[in-house]
Amino acid sequence: MNTTLELEDMQGLIVRGYEKLPEAKFLLLQINDATSAKQYLASILGQITTAANKPEHTALHIAFTASGLHALQLPPSVLASFQREFLEGMQEPTRAHILGDTHLNAPAQWQWGGPNNGRVDLLLLCYANTPSNLDQLCALHINAFKQYGIYLIKTQETETIPRAKEHFGFRDGISKPFIEGLKNYSEQEKPVIKAGEFILGYENEYENYTSSPLVPLSEDPENILPIYIKSNEHKDLGKNGTYLIYRQMTQDVPGFWKYLKENSKEPANTNEEAAIKLGAKMVGRWPEGAPLVLSSEEIDTNPSTENNFGYWKEDPEGMKCPFGAHIRRNNPRDFLLTERSQSTNLKLNEKRKEVSVEMIRKHQILRRGRSFGKPLDPSMEPEKLMAASDDGVFRGLHFICLAGHISRQFEFILNAWSKSPTFSGLYNDSDPLGAKQASDHLDNEFTCPAAPARRKYRNMPQFTQLVGGAYFFLPGIKALQYIIKTP
Ligand code: HEM
């Protein structure tokens, strides 16, 4: 099917992650007065980068929390039509429980977005090609905030890590779903997912439309919004918009490598090699990016962005890439099955694989994160990272992703796959890179299937910690116009 995407009505962050704009700052804001905040939004409307343009110098995006839309006096009936998870917020106790945000990760401990922090209404995402362009862009807005009664809660700095890596020393940003209708994809570019999974107002993987915030016809007298595809009675406030999920996670890089070096039982000639091998098993890729399922047992130091692989044929027993590895948990590809062993019935095997691939398509996210804090060692070589002493620097990942349905996509991945102790036949493991419940010593194992016996790692410390988070709505341009115009 040909999907025509309305790129000029979409914020560009949906279609690109701005690798060519390595500088970024995220501003967390609070609205004091609805009228003047709307004036500010009207003043920046023309500066929001749409998906129709590929910017070379700067890009600007805006997103709203539920409290932000409330502060802007969106009619209560309209506000109520947003997804429940968005309305409740990430910090709400039941949601926090579903997400496993307890103990050290509990919202009460957060630096922003939690019950003990200032209310976050808006998120302004600023990107630039150079530090001076970024400073200029941010200064322009920060100066305007006072004038419009907008309070800057927090400026989130970001850091581009050499060689496209994240702080632990592994290449990041490799695997991504492609959006149907964006271009003609090649055979290698997989999976191509229905646009409605990531952009509201388009058909999704259920051949349906993901629930979108709606406005009664009478509440759009200026006729700004498009008609809702499923009812003539409503306008679609979600069209060309999506939800933005933001979780700020710290990474204990010295602790990670210390654990690997002291505990690895992976076969190797040196402790360093053994540490790298265990780290790669936890991620599912070698530090330079090569997927374990396509590599030999030995450390692969060739840079790789290879993403054309599955687990069913390549690694059904998890001997190469453990079932509990970060990438295998967060996207099980063709192996989302409880039956571990292949059947002798080849047709049945094929069927199981197809079912898995079809299910996976309904639980995808577009990752748009950026790191923060200086790297522990600028070389980002694993050997140097594990030799470096603890510098106490606050570093980690601004994990940001986009999804049309918060609970079916982001929360499902986290809850059913990433932090599930029984994922894929395991029973006491959890995502080694995920922020987990450290204090009750549950779910803190990591299992590497191996012959003649699997290797178990117990009492793993928590390598990442959640320090803030929120659910945002990233509106389309017309929706933004509507929000500004509501009386
Ligand atoms: C500090 C925390 C995290 C770190 C250091 C991290 C690191 C990585 C790395 C190194 C990769 C492999 C490179 C790639 O395929 O792009 C990856 C992939 C991925 N991560 Fe994370 N990640 C973190 C948190 C999360 C969270 C919170 C989620 C979602 C709930 C997530 C979801 C994914 C997904 C979906 C993939 C792609 C898997 C695939 O398709 O093979 N990550 N991550």
mmCIF file of N, CA and C and ligand atoms in Angstrom, residues 166 168 170-175 249 251 283 285 326-327 330-331 333 367 397 399 410 414 433 464, ligand 1:
data_model
loop_
_atom_site.group_PDB
_atom_site.id
_atom_site.type_symbol
_atom_site.label_atom_id
_atom_site.label_comp_id
_atom_site.label_asym_id
_atom_site.label_seq_id
_atom_site.Cartn_x
_atom_site.Cartn_y
_atom_site.Cartn_z
ATOM 1 N N GLU A 166 27.819 4.687 22.867
ATOM 2 C CA GLU A 166 27.233 5.157 24.133
ATOM 3 C C GLU A 166 28.319 4.990 25.202
ATOM 4 N N PHE A 168 29.087 3.073 27.766
ATOM 5 C CA PHE A 168 29.746 1.821 28.147
ATOM 6 C C PHE A 168 30.794 1.412 27.111
ATOM 7 N N PHE A 170 29.916 0.862 23.577
ATOM 8 C CA PHE A 170 29.333 0.076 22.488
ATOM 9 C C PHE A 170 28.685 1.004 21.470
ATOM 10 N N ARG A 171 28.852 0.633 20.203
ATOM 11 C CA ARG A 171 28.257 1.453 19.151
ATOM 12 C C ARG A 171 26.729 1.438 19.296
ATOM 13 N N ASP A 172 26.124 2.611 19.203
ATOM 14 C CA ASP A 172 24.671 2.713 19.407
ATOM 15 C C ASP A 172 24.010 3.271 18.148
ATOM 16 N N GLY A 173 22.691 3.286 18.160
ATOM 17 C CA GLY A 173 21.938 3.888 17.057
ATOM 18 C C GLY A 173 22.020 3.091 15.770
ATOM 19 N N ILE A 174 22.183 1.781 15.874
ATOM 20 C CA ILE A 174 22.319 0.972 14.651
ATOM 21 C C ILE A 174 20.942 0.493 14.163
ATOM 22 N N SER A 175 20.260 -0.223 15.045
ATOM 23 C CA SER A 175 19.021 -0.857 14.598
ATOM 24 C C SER A 175 17.862 0.114 14.670
ATOM 25 N N MET A 249 18.759 8.316 32.088
ATOM 26 C CA MET A 249 19.394 7.210 32.817
ATOM 27 C C MET A 249 20.877 7.476 32.996
ATOM 28 N N GLN A 251 24.699 6.169 33.770
ATOM 29 C CA GLN A 251 25.442 4.930 33.497
ATOM 30 C C GLN A 251 26.698 4.899 34.368
ATOM 31 N N VAL A 283 25.212 -6.914 25.745
ATOM 32 C CA VAL A 283 24.631 -6.003 24.757
ATOM 33 C C VAL A 283 24.022 -6.789 23.588
ATOM 34 N N ARG A 285 25.981 -7.194 20.828
ATOM 35 C CA ARG A 285 26.867 -6.762 19.742
ATOM 36 C C ARG A 285 28.265 -6.576 20.321
ATOM 37 N N HIS A 326 20.719 -7.326 25.835
ATOM 38 C CA HIS A 326 19.905 -6.110 25.682
ATOM 39 C C HIS A 326 19.170 -6.068 24.339
ATOM 40 N N ILE A 327 19.884 -6.337 23.240
ATOM 41 C CA ILE A 327 19.208 -6.174 21.942
ATOM 42 C C ILE A 327 18.223 -7.319 21.680
ATOM 43 N N ASN A 330 15.063 -6.430 23.779
ATOM 44 C CA ASN A 330 14.310 -5.242 23.367
ATOM 45 C C ASN A 330 13.743 -5.354 21.954
ATOM 46 N N ASN A 331 14.216 -6.329 21.206
ATOM 47 C CA ASN A 331 13.669 -6.605 19.879
ATOM 48 C C ASN A 331 13.985 -8.054 19.511
ATOM 49 N N ARG A 333 13.060 -9.942 17.388
ATOM 50 C CA ARG A 333 13.061 -10.228 15.932
ATOM 51 C C ARG A 333 12.207 -11.463 15.622
ATOM 52 N N ARG A 367 14.040 5.227 18.242
ATOM 53 C CA ARG A 367 14.934 5.761 19.280
ATOM 54 C C ARG A 367 15.563 7.070 18.816
ATOM 55 N N LEU A 397 22.531 8.395 29.547
ATOM 56 C CA LEU A 397 21.777 8.483 28.298
ATOM 57 C C LEU A 397 20.455 9.206 28.535
ATOM 58 N N PHE A 399 17.497 8.769 27.253
ATOM 59 C CA PHE A 399 16.783 7.827 26.393
ATOM 60 C C PHE A 399 15.491 8.506 25.941
ATOM 61 N N PHE A 410 6.178 1.285 23.851
ATOM 62 C CA PHE A 410 7.253 1.485 24.834
ATOM 63 C C PHE A 410 7.059 0.663 26.120
ATOM 64 N N LEU A 414 9.337 -2.599 27.626
ATOM 65 C CA LEU A 414 10.017 -2.534 28.922
ATOM 66 C C LEU A 414 9.520 -3.625 29.866
ATOM 67 N N LEU A 433 21.329 -3.840 30.904
ATOM 68 C CA LEU A 433 21.508 -2.385 30.737
ATOM 69 C C LEU A 433 20.304 -1.611 31.261
ATOM 70 N N THR A 464 22.745 1.024 35.535
ATOM 71 C CA THR A 464 22.077 2.262 35.091
ATOM 72 C C THR A 464 21.028 2.641 36.133
HETATM 73 C C1 HEM B 1 21.524 3.536 29.495
HETATM 74 C C2 HEM B 1 20.651 2.756 28.926
HETATM 75 C C3 HEM B 1 20.838 2.100 27.580
HETATM 76 C C4 HEM B 1 21.989 1.806 26.893
HETATM 77 C C5 HEM B 1 23.422 2.053 27.321
HETATM 78 C C6 HEM B 1 21.590 1.206 25.642
HETATM 79 C C7 HEM B 1 22.477 0.757 24.672
HETATM 80 C C8 HEM B 1 22.119 0.113 23.497
HETATM 81 C C9 HEM B 1 23.042 -0.403 22.518
HETATM 82 C C10 HEM B 1 24.566 -0.347 22.616
HETATM 83 C C11 HEM B 1 22.310 -0.967 21.521
HETATM 84 C C12 HEM B 1 22.863 -1.681 20.277
HETATM 85 C C13 HEM B 1 23.017 -0.769 19.098
HETATM 86 C C14 HEM B 1 21.804 -0.649 18.224
HETATM 87 O O1 HEM B 1 21.205 -1.648 17.804
HETATM 88 O O2 HEM B 1 21.428 0.497 17.949
HETATM 89 C C15 HEM B 1 20.911 -0.788 21.863
HETATM 90 C C16 HEM B 1 19.852 -1.217 21.101
HETATM 91 C C17 HEM B 1 18.528 -1.085 21.466
HETATM 92 N N1 HEM B 1 18.037 -0.554 22.644
HETATM 93 FE FE1 HEM B 1 19.129 0.234 24.141
HETATM 94 N N2 HEM B 1 20.221 1.124 25.605
HETATM 95 C C18 HEM B 1 19.726 1.658 26.771
HETATM 96 C C19 HEM B 1 18.399 1.769 27.140
HETATM 97 C C20 HEM B 1 17.340 1.307 26.405
HETATM 98 C C21 HEM B 1 15.958 1.384 26.800
HETATM 99 C C22 HEM B 1 15.429 2.019 28.089
HETATM 100 C C23 HEM B 1 15.222 0.811 25.792
HETATM 101 C C24 HEM B 1 13.731 0.622 25.673
HETATM 102 C C25 HEM B 1 12.915 0.338 26.597
HETATM 103 C C26 HEM B 1 16.145 0.392 24.762
HETATM 104 C C27 HEM B 1 15.794 -0.189 23.576
HETATM 105 C C28 HEM B 1 16.664 -0.601 22.599
HETATM 106 C C29 HEM B 1 16.231 -1.195 21.328
HETATM 107 C C30 HEM B 1 14.792 -1.403 20.859
HETATM 108 C C31 HEM B 1 17.404 -1.498 20.628
HETATM 109 C C32 HEM B 1 17.510 -2.125 19.234
HETATM 110 C C33 HEM B 1 17.473 -3.627 19.333
HETATM 111 C C34 HEM B 1 17.488 -4.276 17.966
HETATM 112 O O3 HEM B 1 16.666 -3.908 17.134
HETATM 113 O O4 HEM B 1 18.329 -5.137 17.742
HETATM 114 N N3 HEM B 1 17.423 0.705 25.171
HETATM 115 N N4 HEM B 1 20.815 -0.130 23.078
#
